[in-house]
Every structure is written in C-alpha cells, then in structure tokens.
Coordinates of C-alpha atoms and ligand atoms in Angstrom, one line a residue:
M1 CA 101.8 93.6 119.7
E2 CA 98.8 93.6 117.4
R3 CA 99.6 94.7 113.9
L4 CA 97.4 95.5 110.9
L5 CA 98.8 96.6 107.6
I6 CA 96.8 98.5 105.0
T7 CA 98.4 98.2 101.6
N8 CA 97.8 99.5 98.1
A9 CA 95.6 102.4 99.2
K10 CA 94.7 104.6 96.2
A11 CA 95.6 107.4 98.6
L12 CA 96.1 108.1 102.3
V13 CA 94.2 111.4 102.8
G14 CA 95.0 114.0 105.4
V15 CA 98.5 113.0 106.2
R16 CA 99.8 115.5 108.7
P17 CA 102.9 116.0 110.9
Q18 CA 102.7 115.5 114.6
G19 CA 101.7 118.6 116.6
M20 CA 99.5 120.2 114.0
C21 CA 96.2 120.8 115.8
E22 CA 94.1 122.7 113.3
V23 CA 94.1 123.9 109.6
P24 CA 93.7 127.7 109.2
G25 CA 91.1 128.7 106.7
R26 CA 93.4 129.8 103.9
S27 CA 95.2 126.5 104.0
M28 CA 92.1 124.3 104.1
A29 CA 92.1 123.7 100.3
E30 CA 95.3 121.7 100.9
L31 CA 94.7 118.1 102.0
P32 CA 98.1 116.4 102.0
S33 CA 97.9 112.9 100.6
I34 CA 100.2 110.0 99.7
T35 CA 99.1 108.1 96.6
D36 CA 99.6 104.3 96.3
A37 CA 100.4 104.0 99.9
W38 CA 100.4 101.7 103.0
L39 CA 99.6 102.4 106.6
L40 CA 100.6 100.2 109.6
I41 CA 98.4 100.0 112.7
E42 CA 100.1 98.9 115.9
D43 CA 98.0 98.4 119.0
G44 CA 95.2 100.6 117.8
R45 CA 97.5 103.5 116.8
I46 CA 99.0 104.6 113.5
G47 CA 102.5 103.1 113.7
A48 CA 103.9 104.1 110.3
L49 CA 102.8 105.0 106.8
G50 CA 104.3 105.8 103.4
P51 CA 104.2 105.1 99.6
M52 CA 104.2 101.4 98.5
S53 CA 107.6 101.9 96.9
E54 CA 109.0 102.3 100.4
L55 CA 107.3 99.3 102.0
H56 CA 110.2 97.0 102.7
S57 CA 109.4 95.4 106.0
G58 CA 108.2 91.7 106.0
T59 CA 104.5 91.4 106.5
R60 CA 104.3 87.8 107.7
D61 CA 103.1 88.5 111.2
H62 CA 100.7 91.3 110.1
Q63 CA 97.1 90.9 109.2
V64 CA 96.9 92.7 105.8
I65 CA 94.0 94.7 104.3
D66 CA 94.3 95.3 100.6
A67 CA 92.9 98.7 99.9
S68 CA 93.4 98.8 96.1
G69 CA 91.2 101.4 94.5
R70 CA 90.2 102.8 97.8
Y71 CA 90.9 105.9 99.9
V72 CA 91.9 105.8 103.5
L73 CA 90.8 108.9 105.5
P74 CA 90.8 109.9 109.2
G75 CA 87.3 109.1 110.6
W76 CA 84.8 111.9 110.9
C77 CA 84.7 113.9 114.1
D78 CA 81.3 115.3 114.9
P79 CA 81.7 118.1 117.5
H80 CA 78.1 119.2 118.0
T81 CA 75.2 116.8 118.6
H82 CA 72.1 116.3 120.8
T83 CA 72.3 112.5 120.4
V84 CA 70.6 111.8 123.7
H85 CA 66.9 112.5 123.2
A86 CA 63.6 110.6 123.8
A87 CA 61.6 110.9 120.6
S88 CA 61.5 112.2 117.1
R89 CA 59.3 115.3 116.3
E90 CA 58.0 114.7 112.8
E91 CA 54.7 116.4 113.5
E92 CA 56.6 119.7 113.8
F93 CA 58.3 118.9 110.5
V94 CA 54.9 118.8 108.9
Y95 CA 53.9 122.1 110.5
K96 CA 57.1 123.6 109.0
I97 CA 56.1 122.3 105.5
K98 CA 52.8 124.1 106.0
G99 CA 54.6 127.3 106.6
M100 CA 55.1 127.6 110.4
S101 CA 58.6 128.7 111.5
Y102 CA 60.8 127.0 114.2
Q103 CA 60.1 130.0 116.5
E104 CA 56.3 129.8 116.0
I105 CA 56.3 126.1 116.8
A106 CA 58.3 126.8 119.9
A107 CA 56.0 129.5 121.0
R108 CA 53.1 127.0 120.9
G109 CA 54.9 124.6 123.3
G110 CA 56.6 122.6 120.7
G111 CA 60.3 122.6 120.1
I112 CA 62.8 122.0 123.0
L113 CA 60.1 122.0 125.7
N114 CA 58.3 119.2 123.8
S115 CA 61.5 117.2 123.8
A116 CA 62.0 118.0 127.5
N117 CA 58.5 116.6 128.4
T118 CA 59.2 113.3 126.7
L119 CA 62.7 113.0 128.1
R120 CA 61.8 113.6 131.7
R121 CA 59.4 110.7 131.6
M122 CA 61.8 108.2 130.0
S123 CA 64.1 106.0 132.0
A124 CA 67.9 106.3 131.8
D125 CA 68.1 102.8 130.4
E126 CA 65.7 103.5 127.6
L127 CA 67.5 106.8 126.7
F128 CA 70.8 104.9 126.7
E129 CA 69.5 102.2 124.3
K130 CA 68.0 104.8 121.9
A131 CA 71.2 106.9 121.9
K132 CA 73.4 103.8 121.5
A133 CA 71.4 102.7 118.4
R134 CA 72.0 106.2 116.9
L135 CA 75.7 106.1 117.6
D136 CA 76.0 102.6 116.1
R137 CA 74.5 104.0 112.9
M138 CA 76.8 107.0 113.0
M139 CA 79.9 104.8 113.5
A140 CA 78.9 102.8 110.5
Q141 CA 78.7 106.1 108.6
G142 CA 82.3 106.9 109.6
T143 CA 82.0 108.9 112.8
V144 CA 84.8 108.1 115.3
A145 CA 84.3 110.9 117.8
V146 CA 81.2 112.7 118.9
E147 CA 80.2 115.5 121.3
I148 CA 76.9 115.0 123.0
K149 CA 74.9 117.7 124.8
S150 CA 72.4 117.6 127.6
G151 CA 69.6 120.2 127.3
Y152 CA 66.4 118.3 127.1
G153 CA 66.2 117.8 130.9
L154 CA 66.0 121.4 132.0
S155 CA 65.9 120.4 135.7
L156 CA 68.7 119.4 138.1
E157 CA 67.6 115.8 138.1
S158 CA 66.9 115.4 134.4
E159 CA 70.0 117.2 133.2
L160 CA 72.1 114.9 135.4
K161 CA 70.2 111.9 134.1
M162 CA 71.1 112.9 130.5
L163 CA 74.8 113.4 131.4
R164 CA 75.0 110.1 133.2
V165 CA 73.6 108.5 130.1
V166 CA 76.4 110.2 128.1
K167 CA 78.9 108.8 130.6
R168 CA 77.6 105.3 130.1
L169 CA 77.7 105.7 126.3
K170 CA 81.3 106.9 126.6
E171 CA 82.2 103.7 128.6
A172 CA 80.2 101.3 126.4
L173 CA 81.1 102.4 122.9
P174 CA 84.5 102.4 121.1
L175 CA 84.2 106.0 119.7
R176 CA 85.5 109.0 121.6
V177 CA 82.7 110.9 123.4
K178 CA 82.8 114.4 124.8
A179 CA 80.0 115.6 127.1
T180 CA 78.5 119.1 127.2
L181 CA 76.1 120.6 129.8
L182 CA 73.4 122.6 127.9
A183 CA 71.0 123.3 130.7
A184 CA 70.5 126.8 129.3
H185 CA 68.8 125.4 126.2
A186 CA 65.3 126.7 126.9
L187 CA 63.5 128.2 129.9
P188 CA 61.6 125.3 131.6
V189 CA 57.9 125.8 132.3
E190 CA 58.5 125.7 136.1
F191 CA 60.6 128.8 135.8
K192 CA 58.7 130.7 133.1
D193 CA 58.2 133.7 135.4
D194 CA 61.6 133.3 137.1
R195 CA 64.4 133.4 134.7
K196 CA 66.9 134.4 137.4
G197 CA 65.8 131.4 139.4
Y198 CA 66.7 129.0 136.6
L199 CA 70.0 130.7 136.0
D200 CA 70.8 130.4 139.8
L201 CA 70.0 126.7 139.6
I202 CA 72.4 126.2 136.7
V203 CA 75.2 128.3 138.2
N204 CA 74.9 127.4 141.9
E205 CA 73.7 123.8 141.8
L206 CA 74.0 122.1 138.4
I207 CA 77.5 123.2 137.4
P208 CA 79.1 122.3 140.7
Q209 CA 77.3 118.9 140.8
V210 CA 78.4 118.1 137.2
H211 CA 81.9 119.1 138.2
R212 CA 81.9 116.9 141.3
E213 CA 80.7 113.9 139.3
G214 CA 83.0 114.7 136.3
L215 CA 80.1 114.5 134.0
A216 CA 81.0 117.2 131.4
D217 CA 83.9 118.5 129.5
H218 CA 82.2 121.7 128.1
V219 CA 79.3 124.0 128.8
D220 CA 76.8 125.4 126.2
V221 CA 74.1 128.0 126.1
F222 CA 71.5 128.7 123.4
C223 CA 72.2 132.4 123.1
E224 CA 69.3 133.7 121.0
T225 CA 66.4 136.0 120.9
N226 CA 63.6 134.4 123.0
Y227 CA 66.0 131.9 124.6
F228 CA 69.0 133.2 126.6
T229 CA 70.5 136.7 126.6
V230 CA 74.1 137.5 126.2
D231 CA 74.3 138.4 129.9
E232 CA 72.8 135.1 130.9
M233 CA 75.2 133.3 128.7
E234 CA 78.1 135.1 130.3
R235 CA 77.0 134.1 133.7
V236 CA 76.9 130.4 132.7
L237 CA 80.2 130.6 130.8
E238 CA 81.9 132.2 133.8
A239 CA 80.6 129.6 136.2
G240 CA 81.6 126.9 133.7
A241 CA 85.1 128.3 133.4
A242 CA 85.5 128.4 137.2
H243 CA 84.8 124.6 137.1
G244 CA 87.0 123.8 134.2
L245 CA 84.3 123.6 131.6
S246 CA 85.1 125.4 128.3
G247 CA 82.4 126.9 126.2
K248 CA 80.9 125.5 123.1
V249 CA 78.0 127.7 122.4
H250 CA 74.9 128.0 120.1
V251 CA 75.1 131.6 118.7
N252 CA 73.8 133.5 115.7
Q253 CA 71.4 130.8 114.5
F254 CA 68.5 133.1 113.9
T255 CA 69.7 136.6 115.1
S256 CA 73.0 138.3 115.8
I257 CA 72.9 139.6 119.4
G258 CA 76.5 139.7 120.4
G259 CA 77.0 136.1 121.5
I260 CA 80.2 135.6 119.6
Q261 CA 81.9 138.6 121.3
A262 CA 80.7 137.5 124.7
A263 CA 81.8 133.9 124.1
M264 CA 85.3 135.1 123.3
K265 CA 85.6 136.9 126.6
Y266 CA 85.5 133.4 128.2
N267 CA 87.8 131.8 125.7
A268 CA 85.1 129.5 124.3
L269 CA 86.4 126.5 122.4
S270 CA 83.9 126.9 119.6
V271 CA 81.1 129.1 118.4
D272 CA 78.5 127.0 116.6
H273 CA 75.7 127.7 114.0
L274 CA 76.6 131.2 112.7
E275 CA 73.9 131.2 110.1
V276 CA 73.3 134.9 110.7
M277 CA 76.5 136.9 110.8
T278 CA 77.2 140.6 110.6
E279 CA 80.4 142.2 109.5
E280 CA 81.1 143.0 113.2
D281 CA 80.7 139.3 114.1
L282 CA 83.2 138.3 111.4
D283 CA 85.6 141.1 112.4
A284 CA 85.5 140.1 116.0
L285 CA 86.4 136.5 115.1
T286 CA 89.1 137.6 112.7
R287 CA 90.8 139.9 115.3
A288 CA 90.8 137.0 117.8
G289 CA 92.1 134.7 115.1
T290 CA 95.0 137.0 114.4
R291 CA 96.0 136.7 118.0
G292 CA 95.6 132.9 117.8
R293 CA 92.7 132.9 120.3
A294 CA 89.6 132.6 118.1
P295 CA 87.0 130.0 119.0
I296 CA 86.5 127.4 116.3
P297 CA 83.6 128.5 114.0
T298 CA 81.5 125.4 113.6
L299 CA 78.9 125.2 110.9
L300 CA 75.9 122.9 110.8
P301 CA 74.7 122.7 107.2
S302 CA 72.1 120.0 107.7
C303 CA 70.4 122.3 110.2
S304 CA 70.2 125.0 107.5
F305 CA 68.9 122.5 105.0
F306 CA 66.2 121.2 107.3
L307 CA 65.0 124.6 108.5
R308 CA 65.5 126.4 105.2
I309 CA 67.6 129.0 106.9
P310 CA 70.9 130.5 105.5
Y311 CA 74.0 128.5 105.4
G312 CA 76.9 129.7 107.6
P313 CA 79.4 131.8 105.7
A314 CA 82.1 129.2 105.2
R315 CA 84.0 131.0 102.5
Q316 CA 84.1 134.3 104.4
L317 CA 85.4 132.6 107.5
M318 CA 88.0 130.7 105.5
D319 CA 89.1 133.9 103.7
R320 CA 89.7 135.3 107.1
D321 CA 92.0 132.3 107.8
L322 CA 89.7 130.9 110.5
P323 CA 89.8 127.1 111.0
V324 CA 86.2 126.2 110.1
A325 CA 84.8 123.0 111.5
L326 CA 81.6 121.1 110.5
A327 CA 79.2 119.0 112.6
T328 CA 75.8 117.4 112.2
D329 CA 73.8 119.0 115.1
L330 CA 71.8 115.7 115.3
N331 CA 68.7 116.6 117.2
P332 CA 64.9 115.9 116.9
G333 CA 63.9 119.5 116.1
T334 CA 66.3 120.9 113.5
T335 CA 68.5 118.1 112.3
P336 CA 67.2 114.5 112.5
S337 CA 70.4 113.2 110.8
G338 CA 73.7 112.2 112.3
N339 CA 75.3 111.5 108.9
M340 CA 78.5 113.4 108.4
N341 CA 78.6 112.2 104.8
F342 CA 75.5 114.2 104.1
V343 CA 77.1 117.2 105.9
L344 CA 80.1 116.8 103.5
S345 CA 77.9 117.0 100.4
L346 CA 75.9 119.9 101.8
A347 CA 79.0 121.9 102.8
C348 CA 80.3 121.5 99.2
I349 CA 77.0 121.9 97.3
Q350 CA 75.3 124.6 99.3
G351 CA 78.2 126.0 101.3
R352 CA 80.6 126.0 98.3
M353 CA 83.4 124.5 100.2
L354 CA 85.9 122.6 98.1
P355 CA 85.9 118.8 98.9
E356 CA 89.4 119.2 100.5
E357 CA 88.2 122.2 102.6
A358 CA 85.1 120.3 103.8
I359 CA 87.2 117.2 104.6
N360 CA 89.6 119.3 106.7
A361 CA 86.6 120.8 108.4
M362 CA 85.2 117.5 109.5
T363 CA 88.4 115.8 110.5
L364 CA 91.3 117.9 112.0
N365 CA 89.3 121.1 112.6
S366 CA 86.3 119.3 114.0
A367 CA 88.6 117.2 116.2
A368 CA 90.0 120.6 117.4
A369 CA 86.5 121.8 118.1
M370 CA 86.2 119.0 120.7
D371 CA 89.7 119.2 122.0
L372 CA 90.8 115.9 120.4
S373 CA 93.1 117.0 117.7
N374 CA 96.1 115.5 119.5
E375 CA 94.6 112.0 119.1
L376 CA 92.3 112.2 116.0
G377 CA 91.6 114.1 112.8
S378 CA 94.6 113.2 110.6
L379 CA 96.8 110.3 109.5
T380 CA 99.7 111.0 111.9
V381 CA 102.0 108.5 113.5
G382 CA 100.9 108.0 117.1
K383 CA 97.3 109.1 116.6
R384 CA 94.4 106.7 117.0
A385 CA 93.9 104.4 114.0
S386 CA 90.3 105.5 113.7
L387 CA 89.9 105.4 109.9
I388 CA 87.5 105.2 107.0
I389 CA 88.3 103.0 104.0
T390 CA 86.1 103.9 101.1
K391 CA 84.6 101.7 98.5
E392 CA 86.3 101.8 95.1
I393 CA 85.6 105.3 93.9
P394 CA 87.0 107.3 91.0
S395 CA 88.2 110.3 93.0
L396 CA 88.1 112.0 96.4
A397 CA 85.6 114.6 95.1
Y398 CA 83.3 111.8 94.2
L399 CA 82.5 111.4 98.0
P400 CA 80.6 114.7 98.3
Y401 CA 79.6 114.7 94.6
A402 CA 77.6 111.5 94.6
F403 CA 75.4 112.6 97.5
G404 CA 73.1 110.4 99.3
D405 CA 74.9 107.2 98.4
D406 CA 77.1 105.2 100.8
H407 CA 80.7 105.2 99.7
I408 CA 82.2 103.7 102.9
D409 CA 83.5 100.1 102.9
T410 CA 85.1 99.8 106.3
V411 CA 85.4 101.8 109.5
L412 CA 88.1 101.2 112.1
I413 CA 88.1 102.6 115.6
D414 CA 91.4 102.3 117.4
G415 CA 92.3 99.7 114.8
T416 CA 89.2 97.5 115.3
P417 CA 86.5 97.3 112.7
V418 CA 83.2 98.8 113.7
R419 CA 82.0 98.2 110.2
S420 CA 83.5 95.5 108.1
G421 CA 83.2 95.7 104.3
A422 CA 84.8 93.9 101.4
V423 CA 88.4 94.6 102.5
V424 CA 88.1 92.9 105.8
G425 CA 88.3 89.1 105.3
Ligands
NIG1 O1 71.1 123.2 117.6 N1 69.0 125.7 118.5 C1 69.0 125.1 119.5 N2 69.2 123.8 119.7 C2 69.1 122.8 118.7 C3 67.6 122.5 118.4 C4 66.9 121.9 119.5 C5 65.6 121.4 119.2 O2 64.8 122.0 118.4 O3 65.2 120.4 119.8 C6 69.9 123.2 117.4 O4 69.4 123.5 116.4
FE2 FE1 72.6 122.3 118.4

C-alpha cells in the first residue's frame, strides 16, 4: 500500500464526518478544523487524520510531508465551466470598455455565435490541447474537479465533437471531470428562423445520441431573454431527464423569467448565475429547500466582476439555509479566468461571504453541485486525497484577503502531486 503522511499542519480545514453531502446556508460559517494536525493518505484516499498529540503510529514506511505553518484544505471543486473553447474574445472586452453591453455585442453576431464559428472550424485534437493547457493551470491553482459544458458547437456534429473532447480530457487528466450538454446555449444561424427545428434536433437526435455514447452527466440550457424561453428549457430538461441527465441550468443572469421554478419541476441539480433574483425566485428556492429538494444555487462572482453586473445574493440565499456553491464559469465571453482563488476573494470582498462560508461553497457544496460530494469536498476518511497545502500564511482569512497573490504550495490529486512546492522533497 502506498502511504503518505502529512504532519504538523497548522490546521486541517473542512474536516467532516462521512455521509455529509452539503452544508446548509445557516451552517456555512462553520468550517470544522483540527489545529496542529496530521493526515494519512493511503492509496490515494484519506486513510486517517487527527491532532499531532494523537499521532502514535510508526512512520518508517511512510513518505512524510512536513506542513508546519501551512493549512491543508480539500481541493477546489469547480462545478460550472466552459473550458473547451477555441479562442479568446478580447475584442469584445474592449467593446465592453467602450460601453457596449453583452447583449448588444451578441446582437451584432459576437458572443456565443462568434465562439461557435471558431470552434466548428477547429479540430478535436487542437481543442483538446487548448483545454488541457487550461486544466493544467487550474489544477496548479488548486482545482481537483471540474464540470465542463458543450455549447459552442450548436450542431449535432460539433456538440458531439466537444463532448468527445471532454471525454478524452476525463481520461487523460487526473482531476475529476463531469460533462454537460449545453446545446441550447444560443440559436445557431442555420436555425435562426426555425427555433422549433433546433429544439427538435436537441431533443430527438442529440440527447439520445449523447446518451448512447455516454458522453454527458448533465444537461444545461441558457434560459434567458433573447436566448431560450422557459418552455424551451422545460422541453430540454424533460428529454434530458428521460435519458438520465440531470439539469444544471443558466438562469437569472440578466432577467428573471421563471427559469428557477421550471428547473425545479425537473429536479435540477443546480441553478447557476442568479445575478437577478426576485422575492418570488428566492421564495421558490426556499420552499423547495425546506422539503430538502432545492437545486444547489451556484454563484459565479468572476462573471459579475467581468461584466459589471450584480453579484448573486449570497447572503440572502444563506439566510434561507440554502447550500450556496461557487464556480468560475470559465469561458471566453464573460469569465476568461478559471482561477477559484480569485472566486474566493471576490465572494468575500464583493459578495460579503465570510472566508469560511466561501470555502464551504467551493469545496463541499460545489462538489455537491456536480454530484461528487461522496468522494470530494471535505477532509473525510475514505474520500479522495485531493488536497491543497498552502504556503506559510498567517491565517485562513489571509487566503481571500491577500487577493491576486498565489498562496498555494502543493496540490495533490488522489494523493499524487500535480503541483509540487516546498513541502514535497
Ligand atoms: O455562463 N451566459 C451564458 N453562457 C456563458 C457565456 C458564454 C459566452 O459569452 O461565450 C456564461 O456567462
Ligand atoms: Fe456559464
């Protein structure tokens, strides 16, 4: 058996009992930790942990990491990204600086359709290499699990091409990857006068084919004014559910049109964005939460930052005891960053989440938002040893506080370093 022992950690952060799969909002300020502690990794899993005063076993056959002055945390889980894309879109970034809105740029043929044009022309191999490079960077920044959406293909062939690339990434890289079919991301030009035709294609051809090939875990729809209506989203979610794909949907980014209520009818796993929320939206989620059936509200603060739009109402959601999750939304149009450490700082600085709340939101709750909280998201015996070891820092709050700097020393995925810092000899 391969054994790795981490000793003298300033604290093990996010130590949770087995079987706990999410942190309800009102408990998110609690982040159970053990100070001056050790953690034993056995065959890539967390084997045991405890305070140094209780470390009695001989360590001769163990490789030892001395984590003095450092925190050990569960690695970040990023449950909403568009990591597979062909090219950046910084020309739109400049238009936005000059005052144009995201919607105006899209109306001129920019936006998602711009990305679809470039992606359709790019080979699967090139898409794979580009996405792999992004994921290598994200792992070095502490991300140990990621959800990746299609949605820049917008045709049978190109959506399948994207999801096959995601499948290759899943096989080639050590981090956990979940795949989401987002064919209903924008109406492709070929169908601009035939919305129903495109929906028929998604429901009658794409979803069954994706199911046959086992290419996706979830289905997504950009439910938004000028994109897809609530009825259209319901059609896609219904077809997805019939093929075992649970919903993870883009709702309430720019307008509130009833997407949350509709997603709940189909037991969506998560509702993402939520920058524009009415009292009715919050009440609907709260009622479902009381019955233990609410989708996980997933906030994307770096998207708000980049587009200068409101931040999702983290405090209101937590006050209603909902298990808020955080994600990057990495994509070329609204969030060209896959850095969860920046999300942590923004969630605290702009979203007024406490450091403990934000860390819960990007570990256990974000694992739950991709159906992985049985294997990731906390320091729990039996879970994957996918961990962050920080540099020597004065306190846990220093992580979000000293924004923009890199506080990570080492990242382990299933017990193996994907980034080796000072503690790994
Ligand atoms: O999550 N809002 C829809 N989808 C992406 C943006 C896609 C794009 O602009 O390329 C988002 O923000
Ligand atoms: Fe998104």
